[in-house]
Short mmCIF file of C-alpha atoms and ligand atoms in Angstrom, two decimals:
data_model
loop_
_atom_site.label_atom_id
_atom_site.label_comp_id
_atom_site.label_asym_id
_atom_site.label_seq_id
_atom_site.Cartn_x
_atom_site.Cartn_y
_atom_site.Cartn_z
CA UNK A 1 -180.17 129.64 -73.36
CA UNK A 2 -179.09 132.36 -75.76
CA UNK A 3 -182.70 133.24 -76.56
CA UNK A 4 -183.23 134.31 -72.94
CA UNK A 5 -181.00 137.37 -73.13
CA UNK A 6 -180.96 140.35 -75.44
CA UNK A 7 -178.59 140.28 -78.38
CA UNK A 8 -176.25 142.84 -76.78
CA UNK A 9 -175.99 140.95 -73.51
CA UNK A 10 -175.35 137.71 -75.40
CA UNK A 11 -172.51 139.38 -77.23
CA UNK A 12 -170.87 140.44 -73.95
CA UNK A 13 -171.26 136.93 -72.47
CA UNK A 14 -169.73 135.50 -75.62
CA UNK A 15 -166.73 137.87 -75.42
CA UNK A 16 -166.09 137.05 -71.75
CA UNK A 17 -166.30 133.32 -72.39
CA UNK A 18 -163.39 133.60 -74.87
CA UNK A 19 -161.09 134.63 -71.99
CA UNK A 20 -158.77 132.08 -70.37
CA UNK A 21 -160.26 130.31 -67.36
CA UNK A 22 -163.74 131.80 -67.92
CA UNK A 23 -166.50 129.23 -68.37
CA UNK A 24 -170.06 130.00 -69.53
CA UNK A 25 -171.36 130.52 -65.96
CA UNK A 26 -168.62 132.97 -65.02
CA UNK A 27 -169.05 134.77 -68.35
CA UNK A 28 -172.72 135.21 -67.55
CA UNK A 29 -171.97 136.47 -64.04
CA UNK A 30 -169.42 139.00 -65.33
CA UNK A 31 -171.79 140.26 -68.02
CA UNK A 32 -174.54 140.81 -65.44
CA UNK A 33 -172.05 142.54 -63.17
CA UNK A 34 -171.22 145.00 -65.96
CA UNK A 35 -174.89 145.47 -66.79
CA UNK A 36 -175.68 146.44 -63.21
CA UNK A 37 -172.50 148.42 -62.55
CA UNK A 38 -172.38 152.23 -62.41
CA UNK A 39 -171.95 153.81 -65.83
CA UNK A 40 -168.57 155.30 -64.83
CA UNK A 41 -167.23 151.96 -63.61
CA UNK A 42 -168.24 150.09 -66.75
CA UNK A 43 -166.82 152.84 -68.97
CA UNK A 44 -163.54 152.83 -67.03
CA UNK A 45 -163.19 149.11 -67.82
CA UNK A 46 -163.96 149.69 -71.50
CA UNK A 47 -161.42 152.54 -71.56
CA UNK A 48 -158.74 150.41 -69.85
CA UNK A 49 -159.22 147.65 -72.43
CA UNK A 50 -158.94 150.18 -75.25
CA UNK A 51 -155.80 151.72 -73.72
CA UNK A 52 -153.85 148.46 -73.43
CA UNK A 53 -154.50 147.81 -77.09
CA UNK A 54 -153.66 151.29 -78.34
CA UNK A 55 -150.96 152.59 -75.95
CA UNK A 56 -148.82 149.51 -75.32
CA UNK A 57 -146.31 148.74 -78.05
CA UNK A 58 -143.07 146.80 -78.32
CA UNK A 59 -139.77 148.36 -77.23
CA UNK A 60 -137.71 149.02 -80.38
CA UNK A 61 -134.63 147.45 -78.79
CA UNK A 62 -135.74 144.47 -76.68
CA UNK A 63 -139.34 143.89 -77.89
CA UNK A 64 -140.72 143.92 -74.36
CA UNK A 65 -144.01 145.76 -73.85
CA UNK A 66 -143.60 149.50 -73.51
CA UNK A 67 -145.63 152.69 -73.79
CA UNK A 68 -142.52 154.54 -75.04
CA UNK A 69 -140.47 153.67 -78.16
CA UNK A 70 -137.70 152.49 -75.77
CA UNK A 71 -138.74 150.66 -72.59
CA UNK A 72 -137.77 151.66 -69.04
CA UNK A 73 -135.22 148.81 -68.72
CA UNK A 74 -133.41 149.61 -71.99
CA UNK A 75 -133.30 153.31 -71.10
CA UNK A 76 -132.05 152.71 -67.54
CA UNK A 77 -128.40 153.92 -67.37
CA UNK A 78 -127.68 151.55 -64.46
CA UNK A 79 -128.31 148.50 -66.63
CA UNK A 80 -125.38 146.67 -68.20
CA UNK A 81 -126.16 146.81 -71.92
CA UNK A 82 -123.40 144.29 -72.62
CA UNK A 83 -125.39 141.51 -70.93
CA UNK A 84 -128.49 140.40 -72.80
CA UNK A 85 -130.90 137.96 -71.19
CA UNK A 86 -133.03 136.15 -73.77
CA UNK A 87 -136.57 135.22 -72.80
CA UNK A 88 -139.59 133.87 -74.65
CA UNK A 89 -142.31 136.21 -73.33
CA UNK A 90 -142.74 139.57 -71.58
CA UNK A 91 -144.13 137.64 -68.57
CA UNK A 92 -140.70 136.03 -68.17
CA UNK A 93 -139.12 139.49 -67.82
CA UNK A 94 -141.52 140.22 -64.97
CA UNK A 95 -140.69 136.91 -63.24
CA UNK A 96 -136.93 137.50 -63.53
CA UNK A 97 -137.17 141.16 -62.47
CA UNK A 98 -139.03 140.12 -59.33
CA UNK A 99 -135.88 138.35 -58.11
CA UNK A 100 -134.23 141.79 -57.86
CA UNK A 101 -130.90 140.34 -59.01
CA UNK A 102 -130.92 141.31 -62.69
CA UNK A 103 -128.60 144.10 -63.84
CA UNK A 104 -128.84 143.16 -67.51
CA UNK A 105 -131.09 144.10 -70.41
CA UNK A 106 -133.43 141.70 -72.21
CA UNK A 107 -134.39 140.41 -75.60
CA UNK A 108 -137.94 139.11 -75.89
CA UNK A 109 -138.22 136.48 -78.63
CA UNK A 110 -142.01 136.40 -78.76
CA UNK A 111 -142.15 132.61 -78.24
CA UNK A 112 -140.04 129.58 -79.08
CA UNK A 113 -139.28 127.69 -82.26
CA UNK A 114 -141.92 124.96 -82.74
CA UNK A 115 -142.16 123.78 -86.37
CA UNK A 116 -145.05 121.44 -85.54
CA UNK A 117 -147.07 124.43 -84.36
CA UNK A 118 -145.96 126.41 -87.39
CA UNK A 119 -143.60 128.66 -85.41
CA UNK A 120 -140.42 129.11 -87.40
CA UNK A 121 -137.40 131.28 -86.48
CA UNK A 122 -138.61 134.07 -88.77
CA UNK A 123 -141.76 134.45 -86.65
CA UNK A 124 -139.63 135.41 -83.66
CA UNK A 125 -137.30 138.39 -83.10
CA UNK A 126 -134.18 136.24 -83.61
CA UNK A 127 -132.87 138.25 -86.59
CA UNK A 128 -133.13 141.44 -84.48
CA UNK A 129 -131.22 139.73 -81.69
CA UNK A 130 -128.42 138.65 -84.02
CA UNK A 131 -128.20 142.20 -85.33
CA UNK A 132 -128.00 143.53 -81.74
CA UNK A 133 -125.13 141.19 -80.99
CA UNK A 134 -123.27 141.87 -84.23
CA UNK A 135 -123.52 145.64 -84.02
CA UNK A 136 -123.22 146.13 -80.25
CA UNK A 137 -120.52 145.40 -77.72
CA UNK A 138 -122.33 142.44 -76.15
CA UNK A 139 -120.18 140.31 -73.86
CA UNK A 140 -122.62 137.72 -72.57
CA UNK A 141 -125.91 136.32 -73.75
CA UNK A 142 -127.90 134.61 -71.01
CA UNK A 143 -130.39 132.08 -72.37
CA UNK A 144 -133.47 132.10 -70.15
CA UNK A 145 -135.92 130.25 -72.37
CA UNK A 146 -138.13 127.69 -70.67
CA UNK A 147 -136.43 124.42 -69.63
CA UNK A 148 -138.28 122.17 -72.07
CA UNK A 149 -137.68 120.75 -75.54
CA UNK A 150 -138.91 123.83 -77.39
CA UNK A 151 -136.87 126.16 -75.16
CA UNK A 152 -133.74 124.01 -75.57
CA UNK A 153 -134.21 123.81 -79.33
CA UNK A 154 -134.51 127.58 -79.53
CA UNK A 155 -131.30 127.99 -77.52
CA UNK A 156 -129.43 125.62 -79.86
CA UNK A 157 -130.67 127.46 -82.92
CA UNK A 158 -129.71 130.90 -81.60
CA UNK A 159 -126.33 129.62 -80.35
CA UNK A 160 -125.48 128.31 -83.80
CA UNK A 161 -126.17 131.75 -85.27
CA UNK A 162 -124.15 133.79 -82.78
CA UNK A 163 -121.27 131.45 -81.92
CA UNK A 164 -119.04 132.96 -84.60
CA UNK A 165 -119.26 136.40 -82.94
CA UNK A 166 -117.28 135.02 -79.98
CA UNK A 167 -119.88 136.25 -77.47
CA UNK A 168 -120.06 134.25 -74.21
CA UNK A 169 -123.28 132.19 -74.17
CA UNK A 170 -124.69 130.99 -70.86
CA UNK A 171 -127.87 129.14 -69.90
CA UNK A 172 -129.78 129.44 -66.64
CA UNK A 173 -128.77 126.61 -64.32
CA UNK A 174 -130.66 123.35 -64.42
CA UNK A 175 -131.93 123.97 -60.89
CA UNK A 176 -135.17 124.75 -62.70
CA UNK A 177 -137.05 121.45 -62.89
CA UNK A 178 -137.81 120.31 -66.43
CA UNK A 179 -141.37 121.22 -67.30
CA UNK A 180 -141.36 124.33 -65.11
CA UNK A 181 -141.70 127.59 -66.99
CA UNK A 182 -139.83 130.78 -66.10
CA UNK A 183 -143.18 132.48 -65.59
CA UNK A 184 -144.22 130.12 -62.78
CA UNK A 185 -140.83 129.40 -61.16
CA UNK A 186 -140.40 130.75 -57.63
CA UNK A 187 -138.13 133.74 -57.03
CA UNK A 188 -135.69 131.58 -55.03
CA UNK A 189 -135.51 129.00 -57.84
CA UNK A 190 -134.86 131.72 -60.42
CA UNK A 191 -132.22 133.46 -58.31
CA UNK A 192 -130.35 130.13 -57.91
CA UNK A 193 -130.66 129.50 -61.65
CA UNK A 194 -129.28 132.98 -62.43
CA UNK A 195 -126.33 132.65 -60.04
CA UNK A 196 -125.54 129.13 -61.21
CA UNK A 197 -125.79 129.85 -64.92
CA UNK A 198 -123.35 127.86 -67.02
CA UNK A 199 -121.52 128.52 -70.22
CA UNK A 200 -122.73 126.54 -73.23
CA UNK A 201 -120.08 124.73 -75.21
ZN1 ZN B 301 -136.46 147.52 -74.11
#
């Protein structure tokens, strides 16, 4: 099939087909859409792609996505900086924020510990988290990693590192069914899990 199109069009189809949920047919359709679109529309898309890769960085405190050195949550004076909610991914922050019940700040790990996949603690922002807890006045750390083996293992590892600081460590309530991820849990489920969070012993 690739001989049918020009080299440039093939390249665009190939790039689209790398995206999640995009099969070869959809990739072809999208590429033709761009080809036929107005110049300004196609350029706006190209510009938007360039901007997310050049303007969006990690917050220097919580490692969430931000266009400023410090993100809007970390710089919000109404947030309780003594409560740190630990999540795996920036998407989890969005899911939790949608509940409208969070007054805390976050720490985004950048994933979970999974030695079989080659993800060791040093690949995550765990050392930065420990430093935040040791140097700040943190009172409670809320573990909001996903309720699965990798999420639980990550919680255990972090707990073992910070236990000696005397900080209170809680975990979102088990109302979240095992296998669910924070990202896809409903707002009601998350709110219940936040309210019912329990202290780890
Ligand atoms: Zn931040």
